[in-house]
Short mmCIF file of C-alpha atoms in Angstrom, two decimals:
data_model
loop_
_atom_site.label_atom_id
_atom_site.label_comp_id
_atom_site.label_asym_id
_atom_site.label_seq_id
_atom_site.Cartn_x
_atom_site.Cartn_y
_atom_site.Cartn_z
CA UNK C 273 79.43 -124.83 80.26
CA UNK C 274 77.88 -127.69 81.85
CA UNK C 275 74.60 -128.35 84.40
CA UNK C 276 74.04 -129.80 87.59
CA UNK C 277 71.57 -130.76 89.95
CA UNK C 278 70.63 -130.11 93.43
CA UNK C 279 68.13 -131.08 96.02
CA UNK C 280 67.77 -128.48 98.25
CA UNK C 281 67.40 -130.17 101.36
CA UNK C 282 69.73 -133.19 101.43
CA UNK C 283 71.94 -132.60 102.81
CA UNK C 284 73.93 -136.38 102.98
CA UNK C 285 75.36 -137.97 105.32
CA UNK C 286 78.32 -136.44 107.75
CA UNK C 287 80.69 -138.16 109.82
CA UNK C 288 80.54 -137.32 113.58
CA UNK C 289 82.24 -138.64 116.75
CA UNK C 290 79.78 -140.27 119.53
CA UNK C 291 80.50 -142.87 122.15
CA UNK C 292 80.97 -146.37 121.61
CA UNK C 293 77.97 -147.61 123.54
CA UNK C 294 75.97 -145.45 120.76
CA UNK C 295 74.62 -147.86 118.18
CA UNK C 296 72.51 -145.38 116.35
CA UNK C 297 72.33 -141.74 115.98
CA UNK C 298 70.29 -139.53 114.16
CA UNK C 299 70.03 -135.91 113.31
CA UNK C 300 66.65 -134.61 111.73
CA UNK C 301 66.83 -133.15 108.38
CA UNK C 302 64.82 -130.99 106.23
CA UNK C 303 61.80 -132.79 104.17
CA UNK C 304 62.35 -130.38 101.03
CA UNK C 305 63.46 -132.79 97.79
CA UNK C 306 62.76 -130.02 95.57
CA UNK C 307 65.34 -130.40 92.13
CA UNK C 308 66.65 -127.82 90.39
CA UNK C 309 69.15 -127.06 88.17
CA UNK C 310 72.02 -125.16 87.72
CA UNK C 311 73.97 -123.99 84.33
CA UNK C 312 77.11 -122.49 84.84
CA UNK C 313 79.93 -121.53 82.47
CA UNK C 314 83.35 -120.57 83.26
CA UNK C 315 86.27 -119.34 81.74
CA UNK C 316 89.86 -120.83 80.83
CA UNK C 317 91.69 -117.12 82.70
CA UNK C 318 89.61 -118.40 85.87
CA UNK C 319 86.20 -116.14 85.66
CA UNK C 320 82.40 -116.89 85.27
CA UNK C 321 79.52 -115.43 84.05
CA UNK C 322 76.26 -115.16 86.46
CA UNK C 323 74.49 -118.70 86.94
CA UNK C 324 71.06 -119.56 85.42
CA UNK C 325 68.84 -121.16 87.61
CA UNK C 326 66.34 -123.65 86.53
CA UNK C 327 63.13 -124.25 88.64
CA UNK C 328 59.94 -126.40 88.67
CA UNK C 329 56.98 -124.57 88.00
CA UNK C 330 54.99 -121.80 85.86
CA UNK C 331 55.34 -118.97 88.30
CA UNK C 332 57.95 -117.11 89.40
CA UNK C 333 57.47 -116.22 93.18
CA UNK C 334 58.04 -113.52 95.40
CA UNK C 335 60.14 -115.31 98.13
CA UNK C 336 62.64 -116.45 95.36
CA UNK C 337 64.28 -113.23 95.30
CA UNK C 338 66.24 -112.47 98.17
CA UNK C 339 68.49 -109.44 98.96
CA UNK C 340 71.64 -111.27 98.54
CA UNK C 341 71.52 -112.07 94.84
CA UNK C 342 73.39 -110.12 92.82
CA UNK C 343 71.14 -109.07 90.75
CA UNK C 344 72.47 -110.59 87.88
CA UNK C 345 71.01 -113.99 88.24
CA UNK C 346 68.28 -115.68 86.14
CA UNK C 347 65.78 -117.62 86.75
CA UNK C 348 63.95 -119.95 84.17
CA UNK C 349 60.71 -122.08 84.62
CA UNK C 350 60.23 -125.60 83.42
CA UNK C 351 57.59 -128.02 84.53
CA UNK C 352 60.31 -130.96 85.18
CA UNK C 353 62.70 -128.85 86.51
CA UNK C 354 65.67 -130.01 83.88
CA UNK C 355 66.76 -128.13 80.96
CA UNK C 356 65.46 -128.39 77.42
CA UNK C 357 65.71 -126.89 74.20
CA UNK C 358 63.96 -123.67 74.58
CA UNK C 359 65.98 -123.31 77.65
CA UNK C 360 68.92 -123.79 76.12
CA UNK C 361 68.67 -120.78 73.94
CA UNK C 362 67.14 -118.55 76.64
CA UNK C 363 71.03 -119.38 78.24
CA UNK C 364 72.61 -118.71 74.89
CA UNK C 365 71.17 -115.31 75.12
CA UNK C 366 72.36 -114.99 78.73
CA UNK C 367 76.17 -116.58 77.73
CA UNK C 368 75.79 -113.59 74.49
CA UNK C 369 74.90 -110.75 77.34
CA UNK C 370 77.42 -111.56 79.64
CA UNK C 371 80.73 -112.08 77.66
CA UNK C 372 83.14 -109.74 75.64
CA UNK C 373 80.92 -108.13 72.98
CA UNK C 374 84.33 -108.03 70.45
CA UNK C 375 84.30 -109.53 67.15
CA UNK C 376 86.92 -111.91 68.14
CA UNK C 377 85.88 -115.82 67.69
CA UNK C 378 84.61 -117.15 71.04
CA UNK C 379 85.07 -121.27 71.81
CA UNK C 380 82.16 -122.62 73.67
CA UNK C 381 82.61 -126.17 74.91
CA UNK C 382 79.76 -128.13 76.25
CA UNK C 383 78.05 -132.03 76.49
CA UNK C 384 76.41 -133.40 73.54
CA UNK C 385 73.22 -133.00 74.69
CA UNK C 386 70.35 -132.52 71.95
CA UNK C 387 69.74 -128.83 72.77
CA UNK C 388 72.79 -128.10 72.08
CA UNK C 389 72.67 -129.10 68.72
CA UNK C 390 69.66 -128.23 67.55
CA UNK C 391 69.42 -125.45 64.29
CA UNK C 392 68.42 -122.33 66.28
CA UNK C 393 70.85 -123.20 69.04
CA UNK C 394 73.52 -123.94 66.13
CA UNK C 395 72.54 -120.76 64.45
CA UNK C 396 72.55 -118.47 67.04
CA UNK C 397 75.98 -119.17 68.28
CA UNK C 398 76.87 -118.90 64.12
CA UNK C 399 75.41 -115.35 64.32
CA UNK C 400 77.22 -114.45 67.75
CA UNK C 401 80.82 -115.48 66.35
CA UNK C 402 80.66 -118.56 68.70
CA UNK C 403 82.52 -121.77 67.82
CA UNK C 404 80.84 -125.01 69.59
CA UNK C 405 83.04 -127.63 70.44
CA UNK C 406 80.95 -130.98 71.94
CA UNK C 407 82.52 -133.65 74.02
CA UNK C 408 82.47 -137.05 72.68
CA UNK C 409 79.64 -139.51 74.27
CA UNK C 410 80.75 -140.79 77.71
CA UNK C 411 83.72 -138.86 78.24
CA UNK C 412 81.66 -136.08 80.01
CA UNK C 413 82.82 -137.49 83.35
CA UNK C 414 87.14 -137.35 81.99
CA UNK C 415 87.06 -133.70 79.24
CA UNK C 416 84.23 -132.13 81.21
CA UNK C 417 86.16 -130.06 83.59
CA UNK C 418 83.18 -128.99 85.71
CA UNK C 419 82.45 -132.23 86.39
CA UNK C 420 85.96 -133.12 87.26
CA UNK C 421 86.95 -130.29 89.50
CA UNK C 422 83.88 -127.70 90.12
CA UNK C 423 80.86 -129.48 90.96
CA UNK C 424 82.15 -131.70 93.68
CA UNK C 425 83.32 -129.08 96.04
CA UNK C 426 79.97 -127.30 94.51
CA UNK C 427 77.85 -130.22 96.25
CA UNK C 428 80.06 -130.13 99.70
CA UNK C 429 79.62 -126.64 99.91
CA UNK C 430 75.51 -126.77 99.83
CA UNK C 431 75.50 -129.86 102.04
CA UNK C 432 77.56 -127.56 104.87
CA UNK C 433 74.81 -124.77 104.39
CA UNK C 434 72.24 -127.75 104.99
CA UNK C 435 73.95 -129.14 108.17
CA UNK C 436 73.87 -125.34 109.25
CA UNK C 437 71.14 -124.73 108.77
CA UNK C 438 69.80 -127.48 110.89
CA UNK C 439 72.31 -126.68 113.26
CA UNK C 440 70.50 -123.33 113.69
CA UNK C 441 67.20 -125.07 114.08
CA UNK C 442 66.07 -123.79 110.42
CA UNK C 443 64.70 -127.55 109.67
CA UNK C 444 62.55 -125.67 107.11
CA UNK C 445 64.78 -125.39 104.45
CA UNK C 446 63.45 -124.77 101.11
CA UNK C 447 64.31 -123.01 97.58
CA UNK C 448 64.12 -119.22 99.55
CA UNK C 449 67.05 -120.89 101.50
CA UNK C 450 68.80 -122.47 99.25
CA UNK C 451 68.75 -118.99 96.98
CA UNK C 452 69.72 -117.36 100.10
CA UNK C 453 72.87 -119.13 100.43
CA UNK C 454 73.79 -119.61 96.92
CA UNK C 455 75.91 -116.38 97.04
CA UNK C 456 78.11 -117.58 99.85
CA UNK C 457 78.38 -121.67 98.14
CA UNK C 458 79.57 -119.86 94.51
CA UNK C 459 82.15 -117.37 96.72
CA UNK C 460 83.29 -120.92 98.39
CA UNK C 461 83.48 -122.97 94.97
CA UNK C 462 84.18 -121.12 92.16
CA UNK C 463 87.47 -119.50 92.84
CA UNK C 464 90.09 -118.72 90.31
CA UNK C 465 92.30 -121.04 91.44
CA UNK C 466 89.60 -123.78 91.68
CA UNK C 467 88.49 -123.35 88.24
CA UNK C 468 92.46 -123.04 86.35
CA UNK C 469 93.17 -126.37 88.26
CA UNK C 470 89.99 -127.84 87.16
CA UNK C 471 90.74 -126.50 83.51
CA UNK C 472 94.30 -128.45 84.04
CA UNK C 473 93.08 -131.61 85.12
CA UNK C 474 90.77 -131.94 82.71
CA UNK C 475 93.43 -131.03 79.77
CA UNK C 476 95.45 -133.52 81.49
CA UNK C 477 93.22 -136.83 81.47
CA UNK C 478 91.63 -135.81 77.75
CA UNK C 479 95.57 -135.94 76.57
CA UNK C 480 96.31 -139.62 78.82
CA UNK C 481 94.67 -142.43 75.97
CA UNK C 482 95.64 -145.01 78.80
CA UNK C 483 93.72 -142.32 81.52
CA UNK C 484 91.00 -142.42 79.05
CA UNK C 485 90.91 -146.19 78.19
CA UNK C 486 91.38 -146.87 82.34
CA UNK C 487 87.74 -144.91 82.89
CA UNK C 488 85.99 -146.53 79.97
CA UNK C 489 83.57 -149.18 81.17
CA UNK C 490 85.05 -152.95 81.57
CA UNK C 491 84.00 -155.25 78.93
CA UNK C 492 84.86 -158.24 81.14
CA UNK C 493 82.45 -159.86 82.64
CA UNK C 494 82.72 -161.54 86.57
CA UNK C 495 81.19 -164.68 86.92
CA UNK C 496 80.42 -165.49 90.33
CA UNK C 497 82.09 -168.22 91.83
CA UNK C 498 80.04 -170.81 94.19
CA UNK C 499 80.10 -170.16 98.22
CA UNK C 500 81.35 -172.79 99.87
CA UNK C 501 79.83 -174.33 102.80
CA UNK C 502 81.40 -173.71 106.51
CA UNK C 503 80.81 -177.18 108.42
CA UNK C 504 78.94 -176.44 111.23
CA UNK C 505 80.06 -177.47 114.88
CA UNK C 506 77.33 -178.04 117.58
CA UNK C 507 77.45 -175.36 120.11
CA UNK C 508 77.24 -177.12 123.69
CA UNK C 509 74.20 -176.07 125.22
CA UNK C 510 74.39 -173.89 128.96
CA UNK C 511 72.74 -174.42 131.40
CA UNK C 512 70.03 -171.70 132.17
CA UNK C 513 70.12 -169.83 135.42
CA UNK C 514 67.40 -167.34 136.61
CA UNK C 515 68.22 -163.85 137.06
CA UNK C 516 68.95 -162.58 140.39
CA UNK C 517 66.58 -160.29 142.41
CA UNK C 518 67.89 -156.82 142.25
CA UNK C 519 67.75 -155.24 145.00
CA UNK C 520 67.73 -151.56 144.15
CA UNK C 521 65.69 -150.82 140.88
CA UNK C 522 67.50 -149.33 138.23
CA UNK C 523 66.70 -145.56 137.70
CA UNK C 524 64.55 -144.91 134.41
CA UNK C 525 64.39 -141.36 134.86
CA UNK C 526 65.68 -138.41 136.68
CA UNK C 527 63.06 -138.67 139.58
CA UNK C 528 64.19 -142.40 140.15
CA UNK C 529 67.57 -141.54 140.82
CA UNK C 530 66.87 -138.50 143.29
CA UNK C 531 64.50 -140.87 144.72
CA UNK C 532 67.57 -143.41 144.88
CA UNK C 533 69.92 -141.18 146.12
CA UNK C 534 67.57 -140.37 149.29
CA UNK C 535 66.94 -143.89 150.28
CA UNK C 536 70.89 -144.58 150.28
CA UNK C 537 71.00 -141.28 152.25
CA UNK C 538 69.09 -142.51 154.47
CA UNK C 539 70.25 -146.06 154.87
CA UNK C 540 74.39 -144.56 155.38
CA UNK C 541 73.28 -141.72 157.94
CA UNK C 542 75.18 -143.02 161.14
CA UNK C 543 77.05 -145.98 159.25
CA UNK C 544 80.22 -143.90 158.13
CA UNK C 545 82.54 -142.37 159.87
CA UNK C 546 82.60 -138.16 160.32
CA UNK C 547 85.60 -137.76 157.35
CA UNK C 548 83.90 -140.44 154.86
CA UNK C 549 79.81 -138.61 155.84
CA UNK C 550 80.96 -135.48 154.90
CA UNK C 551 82.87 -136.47 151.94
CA UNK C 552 79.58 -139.10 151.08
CA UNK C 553 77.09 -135.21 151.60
CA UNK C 554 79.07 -133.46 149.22
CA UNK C 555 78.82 -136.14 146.77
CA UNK C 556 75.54 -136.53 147.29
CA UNK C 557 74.68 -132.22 146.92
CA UNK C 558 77.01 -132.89 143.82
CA UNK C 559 75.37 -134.97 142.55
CA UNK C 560 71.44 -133.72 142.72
CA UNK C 561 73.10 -130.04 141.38
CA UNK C 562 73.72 -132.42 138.25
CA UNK C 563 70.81 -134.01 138.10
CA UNK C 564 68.77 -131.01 138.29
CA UNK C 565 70.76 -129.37 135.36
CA UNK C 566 69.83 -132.49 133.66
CA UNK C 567 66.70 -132.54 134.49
CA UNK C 568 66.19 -128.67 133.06
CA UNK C 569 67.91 -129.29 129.80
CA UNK C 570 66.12 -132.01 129.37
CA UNK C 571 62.94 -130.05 129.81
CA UNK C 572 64.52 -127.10 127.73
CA UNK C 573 64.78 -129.75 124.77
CA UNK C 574 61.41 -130.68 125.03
CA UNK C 575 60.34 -127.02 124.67
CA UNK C 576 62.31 -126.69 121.81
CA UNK C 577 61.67 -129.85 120.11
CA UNK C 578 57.62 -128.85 120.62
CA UNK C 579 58.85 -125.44 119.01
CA UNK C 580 60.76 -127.18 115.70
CA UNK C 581 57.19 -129.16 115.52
CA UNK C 582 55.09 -126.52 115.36
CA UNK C 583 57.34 -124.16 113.40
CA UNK C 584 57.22 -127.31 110.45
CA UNK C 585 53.57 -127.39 110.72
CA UNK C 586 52.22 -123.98 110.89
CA UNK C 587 54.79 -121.58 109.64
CA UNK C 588 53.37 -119.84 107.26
CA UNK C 589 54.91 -119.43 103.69
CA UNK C 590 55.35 -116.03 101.46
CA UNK C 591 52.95 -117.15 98.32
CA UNK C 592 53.31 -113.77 96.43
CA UNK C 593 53.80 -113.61 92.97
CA UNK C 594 55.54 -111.91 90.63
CA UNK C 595 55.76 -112.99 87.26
CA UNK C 596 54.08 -115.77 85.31
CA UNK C 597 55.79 -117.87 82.89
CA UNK C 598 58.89 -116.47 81.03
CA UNK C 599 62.53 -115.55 82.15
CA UNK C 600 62.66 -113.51 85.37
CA UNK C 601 66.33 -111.67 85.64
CA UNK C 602 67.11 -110.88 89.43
CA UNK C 603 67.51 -107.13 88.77
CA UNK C 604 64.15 -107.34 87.29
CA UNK C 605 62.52 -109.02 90.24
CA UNK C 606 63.73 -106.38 92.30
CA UNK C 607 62.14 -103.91 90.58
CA UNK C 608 58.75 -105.49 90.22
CA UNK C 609 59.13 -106.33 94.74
CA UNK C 610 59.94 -102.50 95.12
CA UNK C 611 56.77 -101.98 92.42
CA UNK C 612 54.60 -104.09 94.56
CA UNK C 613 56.02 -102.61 97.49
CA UNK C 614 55.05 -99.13 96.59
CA UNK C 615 51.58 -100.06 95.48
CA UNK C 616 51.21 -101.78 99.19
CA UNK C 617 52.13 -98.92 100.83
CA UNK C 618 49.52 -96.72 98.61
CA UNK C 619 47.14 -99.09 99.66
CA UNK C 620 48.68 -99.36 103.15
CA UNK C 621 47.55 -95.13 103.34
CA UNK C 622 44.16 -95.56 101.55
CA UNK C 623 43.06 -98.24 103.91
CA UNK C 624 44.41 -95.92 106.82
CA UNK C 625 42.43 -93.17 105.33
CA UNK C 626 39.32 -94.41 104.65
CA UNK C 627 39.16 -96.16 108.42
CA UNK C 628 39.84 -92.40 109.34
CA UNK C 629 37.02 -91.56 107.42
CA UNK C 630 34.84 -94.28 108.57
CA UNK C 631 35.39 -93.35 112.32
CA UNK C 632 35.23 -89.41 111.80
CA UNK C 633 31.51 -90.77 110.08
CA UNK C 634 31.08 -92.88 112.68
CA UNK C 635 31.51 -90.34 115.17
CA UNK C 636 29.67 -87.58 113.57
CA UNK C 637 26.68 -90.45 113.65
CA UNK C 638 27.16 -90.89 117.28
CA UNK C 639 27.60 -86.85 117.93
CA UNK C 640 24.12 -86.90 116.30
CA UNK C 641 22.15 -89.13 117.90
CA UNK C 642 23.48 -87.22 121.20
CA UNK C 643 22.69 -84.04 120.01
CA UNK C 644 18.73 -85.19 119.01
CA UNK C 645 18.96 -86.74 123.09
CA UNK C 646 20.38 -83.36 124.45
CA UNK C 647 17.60 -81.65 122.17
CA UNK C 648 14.67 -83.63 123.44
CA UNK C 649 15.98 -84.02 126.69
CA UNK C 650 15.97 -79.82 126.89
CA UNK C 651 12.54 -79.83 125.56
CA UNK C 652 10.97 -81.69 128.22
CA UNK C 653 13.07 -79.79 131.04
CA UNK C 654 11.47 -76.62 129.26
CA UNK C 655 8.36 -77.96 129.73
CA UNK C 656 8.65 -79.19 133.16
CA UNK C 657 10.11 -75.74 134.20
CA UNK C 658 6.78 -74.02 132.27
CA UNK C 659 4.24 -76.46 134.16
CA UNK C 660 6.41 -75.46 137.56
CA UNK C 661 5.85 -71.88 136.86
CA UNK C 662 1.99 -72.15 136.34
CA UNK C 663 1.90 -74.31 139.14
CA UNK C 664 4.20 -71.59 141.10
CA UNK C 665 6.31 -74.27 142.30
CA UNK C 666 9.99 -74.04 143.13
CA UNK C 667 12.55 -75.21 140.04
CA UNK C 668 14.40 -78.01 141.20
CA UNK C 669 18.24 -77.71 141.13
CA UNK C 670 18.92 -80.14 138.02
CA UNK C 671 15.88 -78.72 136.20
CA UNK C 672 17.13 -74.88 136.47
CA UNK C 673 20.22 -75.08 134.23
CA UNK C 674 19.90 -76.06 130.63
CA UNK C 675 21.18 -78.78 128.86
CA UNK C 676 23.43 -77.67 126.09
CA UNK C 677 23.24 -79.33 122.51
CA UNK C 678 26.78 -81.22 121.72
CA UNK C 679 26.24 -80.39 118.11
CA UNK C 680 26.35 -76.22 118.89
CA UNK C 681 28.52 -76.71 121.74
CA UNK C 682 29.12 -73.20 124.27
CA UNK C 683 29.71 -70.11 123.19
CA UNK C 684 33.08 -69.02 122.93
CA UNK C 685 34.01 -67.20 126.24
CA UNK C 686 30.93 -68.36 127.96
CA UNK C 687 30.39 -70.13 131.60
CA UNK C 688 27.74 -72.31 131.87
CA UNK C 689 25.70 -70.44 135.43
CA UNK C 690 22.56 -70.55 136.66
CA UNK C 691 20.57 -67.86 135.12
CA UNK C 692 19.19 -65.71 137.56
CA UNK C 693 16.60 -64.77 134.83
CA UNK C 694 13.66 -66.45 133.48
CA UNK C 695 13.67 -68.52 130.16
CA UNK C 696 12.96 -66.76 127.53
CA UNK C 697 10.21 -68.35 126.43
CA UNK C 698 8.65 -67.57 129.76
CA UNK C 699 9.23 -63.76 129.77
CA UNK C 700 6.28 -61.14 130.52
CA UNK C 701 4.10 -59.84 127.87
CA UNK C 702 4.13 -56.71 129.71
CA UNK C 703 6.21 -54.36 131.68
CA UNK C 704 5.04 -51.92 134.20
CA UNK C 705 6.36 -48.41 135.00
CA UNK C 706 5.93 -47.59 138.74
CA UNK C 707 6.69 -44.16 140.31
CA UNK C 708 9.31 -43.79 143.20
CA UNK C 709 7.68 -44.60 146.61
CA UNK C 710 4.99 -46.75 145.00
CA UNK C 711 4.16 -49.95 147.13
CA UNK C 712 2.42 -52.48 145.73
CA UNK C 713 0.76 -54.88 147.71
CA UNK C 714 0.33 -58.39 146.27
CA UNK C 715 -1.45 -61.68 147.61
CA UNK C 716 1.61 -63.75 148.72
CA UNK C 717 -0.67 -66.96 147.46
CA UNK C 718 -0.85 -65.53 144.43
CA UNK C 719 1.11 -66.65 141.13
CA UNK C 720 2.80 -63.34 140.75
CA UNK C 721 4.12 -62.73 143.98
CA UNK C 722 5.63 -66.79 143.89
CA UNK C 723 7.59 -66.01 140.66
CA UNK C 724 9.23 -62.62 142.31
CA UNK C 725 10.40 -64.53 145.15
CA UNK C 726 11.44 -67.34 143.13
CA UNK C 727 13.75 -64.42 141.27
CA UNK C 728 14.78 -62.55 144.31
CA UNK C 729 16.02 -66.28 145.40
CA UNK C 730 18.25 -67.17 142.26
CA UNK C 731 19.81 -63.32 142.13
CA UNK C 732 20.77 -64.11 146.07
CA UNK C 733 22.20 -67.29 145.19
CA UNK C 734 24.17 -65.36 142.30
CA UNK C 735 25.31 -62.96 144.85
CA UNK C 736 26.43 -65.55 147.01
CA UNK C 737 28.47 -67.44 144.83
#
């Protein structure tokens, strides 16, 4: 067993090939330095045991867990972000879950370190049937076969999911990242094969004393020995000479050069002959085609560069949380994301419900206040229609049909016509019974006689229609 380090987004430097006349290049780079660390233990037959993750902080977040953990995976908290004794023990218990529960005596070798010493840690191994063998002081880097043989490729293997991920314009790469590769780095380092030939180198250099003795620190000491001074030679002085006019300005950008290229097209038209023009035009299409193409890539980078800017400044981060303090296994983060997920969704359907409920109320409100219009709007028609009638006026068209209430609606199977008889608030107190052949006579000025004709109009118009 044995710890390392990582920051998550340094990736290191890389060796590329450029031109010679480039002096300088560089690439950007993520701006996480976030340290964590890593305990992993493996096994002399070439297996391992989930990894324990070690992160700075008191909270366990939501964006920490991604879908392509295991499951298996645990996560502690520490404020410095390095394990310590109480860590050490929350691992024991992780080492005890995770390996052959037989009664057979178990070797664990590890570094010196003081947690791994200490009485509970010393105990609980006792208890487990776990032997503890601890490397001597400063021979970690020579017995410690993780360091030897495991960690190195470890590192590469994170710095290539760096470089792709800038190389896929994800220049925000942070511990969600990082998490989200791990899966692949461990399939890439910790092999079988990997881990048996680490297990053999280091059993080879612990058993080499010379080996041993060649990595132990030099006692000598090297005494620098004095710099002797170069006589110097006077370097015979040049004459100066003034630069020369030039007499086409050097391009700066892609609008001086297809600026350039149309004076010279203007300057050879009629000075070559008919073979070396036309071979001079297609150059010179040729030639704008590229520039052009430059000209949009260039612009294309610009867009994108403006894109990487704004995606670093304003992209907004996932600060949901799911447990504070305490060990967090991945299994058990899933459960509490599809927990909170669940409870979202509940709220998700109460929030849709009650803005149901809200608009069905606010509607109702509104249906209301329509219906009280309709109401007092029909109350005034009434009693325009009644003053018409005393008056024995004619109804107007838009005063003779009434206006229904929204809140009552029609009745079902009804047509909204023109009545062709009076309201019935306006009805006759009285009828009269006349025998057959009976004329009556009636003053056609007369209020009576206005209101028959007014009827005998609407049941023609009833006819009619």
């Amino acid at each position: 067993m044995d710890e390392t380090s990582f920051r998550i987004g340094i990736p290191g430097g890389e060796r590329v090939i450029v031109p010679r006349t480039a002096k300088e290049l560089y690439t950007p780079s993520p701006e996480n330095r976030l340290s964590i660390t890593i305990l992993e233990t493996v096994s002399a037959n070439g297996g391992t045991i989930p990894p324990v993750l070690v992160v700075p902080g008191k909270i366990h977040m939501d964006s920490w867990n991604h879908e392509n953990l295991l499951g298996t995976e645990l996560f502690l908290l520490s404020e410095t972000g390095f394990s310590n004794t109480q860590l050490a023990l929350q691992w024991l218990q992780h080492f005890i879950k995770h390996t052959a529960p037989h009664e057979d005596l178990k070797l664990l070798i590890l570094n010196s370190h003081i947690s791994h010493t200490s009485y509970d840690f010393v105990i609980a191994t006792a208890k487990s049937n776990i032997l503890i063998y601890t490397f001597p002081s400063h021979l970690t880097h020579i017995l410690q076969l993780l360091d030897i043989g495991i960690f190195q490729p470890y590192k590469h293997w994170h710095r290539e999911a760096v470089l792709k991920a800038i190389r896929d314009m994800d220049l925000d790469y942070n511990l969600s990242s990082f998490i989200r590769d791990l899966l692949n780095i461990k399939e890439q380092t910790f092999k079988e094969s990997t881990i048996i030939s680490a297990f053999r180198k280091a059993g080879d250099k612990g058993g080499d004393a010379a080996q041993a003795a060649k990595c132990q620190p030099s006692a000598k000491l090297n005494i620098a020995q004095p710099r002797r001074l170069r006589p110097t030679t006077p370097t015979p002085t040049t004459p100066t000479t003034l630069p020369l006019r030039q007499l086409t300005p050097k391009p700066s950008s892609f609008k001086d050069s297809e600026q350039g290229l149309q004076r010279w097209k203007t300057k050879l038209t009629g000075l070559l002959s008919s073979p070396s023009q036309k071979s001079y035009n297609n150059w010179l299409t040729s030639t704008e085609e590229v520039l052009a193409s430059g000209q949009l890539q260039q612009f294309d980078l610009q867009v994108l560069q403006r894109q990487v800017q704004e995606q670093k400044k304003g992209k907004g981060r996932s600060r949901a949380r799911l447990q504070v303090g305490g060990e967090l296994c991945a299994n058990k983060a899933h459960e509490l994301q599809a927990a909170k997920a669940e409870l979202q969704a509940q709220k998700a359907l109460a929030k849709e419900a009650r803005v149901a409920r809200q608009a069905a109320n606010q509607a109702r409100k509104q249906l209301r206040r329509v219906g009280v219009e309709a109401r007092k709007q029909e109350r005034l028609r009434k009693k325009r229609v009644k003053a018409l009638l005393r008056a024995g006026n004619p109804i107007p068209p838009e005063d003779r049909d009434p206006i229904l209430d929204p809140e009552i609606g029609p009745e079902p199977g009804s047509e909204t016509k023109p009545s062709s008889e009076p309201e019935p608030s306006f009805e006759p107190s009285f009828e009269l019974e006349l025998e057959p052949g009976f004329e009556l006579e009636l003053d056609p000025g007369s209020q009576l006689a206005r209101q028959l004709q007014c009827e005998l109009e609407q049941q023609l118009q009833c006819e009619l229609e």
